[in-house]
Short mmCIF file of C-alpha atoms in Angstrom, two decimals:
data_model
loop_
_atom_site.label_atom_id
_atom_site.label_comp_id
_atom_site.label_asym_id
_atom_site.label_seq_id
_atom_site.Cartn_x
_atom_site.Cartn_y
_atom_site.Cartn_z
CA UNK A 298 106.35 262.47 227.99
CA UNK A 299 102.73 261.54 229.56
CA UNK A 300 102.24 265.12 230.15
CA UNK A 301 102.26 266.11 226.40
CA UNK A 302 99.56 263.74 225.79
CA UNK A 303 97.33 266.16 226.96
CA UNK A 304 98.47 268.98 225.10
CA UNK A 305 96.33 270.17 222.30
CA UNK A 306 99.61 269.63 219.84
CA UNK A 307 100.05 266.36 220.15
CA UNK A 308 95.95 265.29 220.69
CA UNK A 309 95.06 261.87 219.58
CA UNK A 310 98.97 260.78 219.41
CA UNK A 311 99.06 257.35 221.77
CA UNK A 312 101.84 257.99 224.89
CA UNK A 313 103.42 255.05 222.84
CA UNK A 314 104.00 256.54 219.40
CA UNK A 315 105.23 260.27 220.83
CA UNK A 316 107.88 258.83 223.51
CA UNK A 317 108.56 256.59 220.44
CA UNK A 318 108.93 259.73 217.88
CA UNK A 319 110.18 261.66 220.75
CA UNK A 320 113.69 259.81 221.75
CA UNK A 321 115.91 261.86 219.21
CA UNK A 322 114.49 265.23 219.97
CA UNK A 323 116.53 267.51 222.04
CA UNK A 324 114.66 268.88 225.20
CA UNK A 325 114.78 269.73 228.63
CA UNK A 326 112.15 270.19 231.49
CA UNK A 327 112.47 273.02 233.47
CA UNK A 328 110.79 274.09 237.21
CA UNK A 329 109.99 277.57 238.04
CA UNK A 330 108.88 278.93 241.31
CA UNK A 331 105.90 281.55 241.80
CA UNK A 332 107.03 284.82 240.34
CA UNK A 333 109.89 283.64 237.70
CA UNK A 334 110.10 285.17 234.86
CA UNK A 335 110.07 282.52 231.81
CA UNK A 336 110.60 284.78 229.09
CA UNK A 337 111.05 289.11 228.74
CA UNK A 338 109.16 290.99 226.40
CA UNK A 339 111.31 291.26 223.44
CA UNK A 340 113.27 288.38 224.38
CA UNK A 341 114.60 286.17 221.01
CA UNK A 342 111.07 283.26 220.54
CA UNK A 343 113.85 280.24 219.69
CA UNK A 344 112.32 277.20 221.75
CA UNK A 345 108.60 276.03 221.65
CA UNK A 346 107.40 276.31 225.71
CA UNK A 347 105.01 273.76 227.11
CA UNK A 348 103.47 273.97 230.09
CA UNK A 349 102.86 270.34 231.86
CA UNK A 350 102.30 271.66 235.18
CA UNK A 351 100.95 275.45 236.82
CA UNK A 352 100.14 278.11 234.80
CA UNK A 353 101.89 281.73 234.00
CA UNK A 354 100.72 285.20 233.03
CA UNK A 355 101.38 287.31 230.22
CA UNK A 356 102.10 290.88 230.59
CA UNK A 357 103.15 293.98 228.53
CA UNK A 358 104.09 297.16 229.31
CA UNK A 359 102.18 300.04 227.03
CA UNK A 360 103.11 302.96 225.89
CA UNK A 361 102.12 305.40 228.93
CA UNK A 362 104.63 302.84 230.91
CA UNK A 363 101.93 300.68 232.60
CA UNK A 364 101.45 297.13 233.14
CA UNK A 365 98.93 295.38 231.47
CA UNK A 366 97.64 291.86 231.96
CA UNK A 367 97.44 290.26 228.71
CA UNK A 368 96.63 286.32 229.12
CA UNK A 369 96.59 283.72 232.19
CA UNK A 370 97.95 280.64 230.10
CA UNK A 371 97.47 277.26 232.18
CA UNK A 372 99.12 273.63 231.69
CA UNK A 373 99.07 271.81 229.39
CA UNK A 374 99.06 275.06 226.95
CA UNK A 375 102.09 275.99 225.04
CA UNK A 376 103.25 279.53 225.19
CA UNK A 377 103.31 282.02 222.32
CA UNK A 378 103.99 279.10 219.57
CA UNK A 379 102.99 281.37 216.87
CA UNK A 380 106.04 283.12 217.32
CA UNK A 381 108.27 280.79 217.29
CA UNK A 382 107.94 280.36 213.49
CA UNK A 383 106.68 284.16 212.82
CA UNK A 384 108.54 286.65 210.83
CA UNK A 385 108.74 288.71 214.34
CA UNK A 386 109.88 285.88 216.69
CA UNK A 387 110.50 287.88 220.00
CA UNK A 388 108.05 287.81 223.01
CA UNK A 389 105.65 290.20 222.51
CA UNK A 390 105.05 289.73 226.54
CA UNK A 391 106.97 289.22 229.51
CA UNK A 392 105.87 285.57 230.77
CA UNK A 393 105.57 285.14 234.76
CA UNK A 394 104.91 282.13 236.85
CA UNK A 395 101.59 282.30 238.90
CA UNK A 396 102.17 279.22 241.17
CA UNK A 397 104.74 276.68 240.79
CA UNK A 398 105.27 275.88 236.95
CA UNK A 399 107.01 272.67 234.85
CA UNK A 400 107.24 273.50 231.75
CA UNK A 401 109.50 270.65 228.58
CA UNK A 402 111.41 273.12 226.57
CA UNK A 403 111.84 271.85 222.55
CA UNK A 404 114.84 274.06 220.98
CA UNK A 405 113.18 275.49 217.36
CA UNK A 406 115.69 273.88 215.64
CA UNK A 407 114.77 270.57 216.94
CA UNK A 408 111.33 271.29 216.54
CA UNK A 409 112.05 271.84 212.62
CA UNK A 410 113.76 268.70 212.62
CA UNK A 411 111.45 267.02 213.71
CA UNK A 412 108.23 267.87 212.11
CA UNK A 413 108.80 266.42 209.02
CA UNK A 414 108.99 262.73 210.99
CA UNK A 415 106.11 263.28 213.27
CA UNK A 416 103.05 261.99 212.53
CA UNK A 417 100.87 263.58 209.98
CA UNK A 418 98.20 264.60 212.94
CA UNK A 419 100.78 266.25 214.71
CA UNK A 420 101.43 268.78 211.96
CA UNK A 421 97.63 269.19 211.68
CA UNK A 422 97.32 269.57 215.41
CA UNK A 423 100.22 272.56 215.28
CA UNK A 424 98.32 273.82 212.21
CA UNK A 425 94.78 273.85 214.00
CA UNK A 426 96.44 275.26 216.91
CA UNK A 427 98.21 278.07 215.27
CA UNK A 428 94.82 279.16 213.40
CA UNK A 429 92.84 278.96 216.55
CA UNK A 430 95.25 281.22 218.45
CA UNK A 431 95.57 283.65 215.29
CA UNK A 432 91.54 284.10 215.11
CA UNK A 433 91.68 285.55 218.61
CA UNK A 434 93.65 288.21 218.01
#
């Protein structure tokens, strides 16, 4: 859990108190190799994605059929977390490892369980985060 510590989400949160608020949420880490693809465009948004290690790509295909680069999104970013709770929660990219990627994968439904017992600056952090993301657009 060291490697969330350094995730804008959970900034300011000691290692202590998130492995400590952490124990009861389901997750898994995953390892992808250089070219995997972590998510389709269009694919169902249902788990929140961090990266703890490498970096991925986001790409979409337009509507003449080509491929266009969309974001380079490096550790320890989380990927597309506004659509995990959006009205439209599918990809709205295909996600692709760069290099060698970790990523912890947090099922939505565990995430929703758990907000409302994480700390009060994690919910701030999410909400700081989302807005952030959403003025770039």
């Amino acid at each position: 859990m060291t490697s969330l510590i350094n995730n804008p989400l959970f900034s300011g949160i000691s290692a202590e108190v998130l492995s400590d608020d952490l124990k009861d949420v389901n997750y898994h880490t995953k390892v992808y190799r250089k070219g995997d693809i972590l998510a389709r465009q269009g694919d169902i948004c249902n788990r929140l994605v961090i990266l703890t290690k490498g970096s991925v790509r986001g790409e979409m295909i337009d509507d003449s059929g080509r491929l266009i680069k969309v974001e380079d999104i490096t550790a320890p970013r989380a990927i597309a977390p506004l659509f995990l709770f959006g009205n439209e929660n599918r990809y709205p990219v295909e996600v692709t490892a760069n290099e060698a990627t970790e990523v912890i994968e947090i099922p939505k439904t565990s995430v929703l369980m758990y907000l409302p017992t994480m700390p009060i600056l994690f919910q701030t952090n999410s909400s700081s985060c989302l807005l952030k993301r959403s003025d770039k657009s």
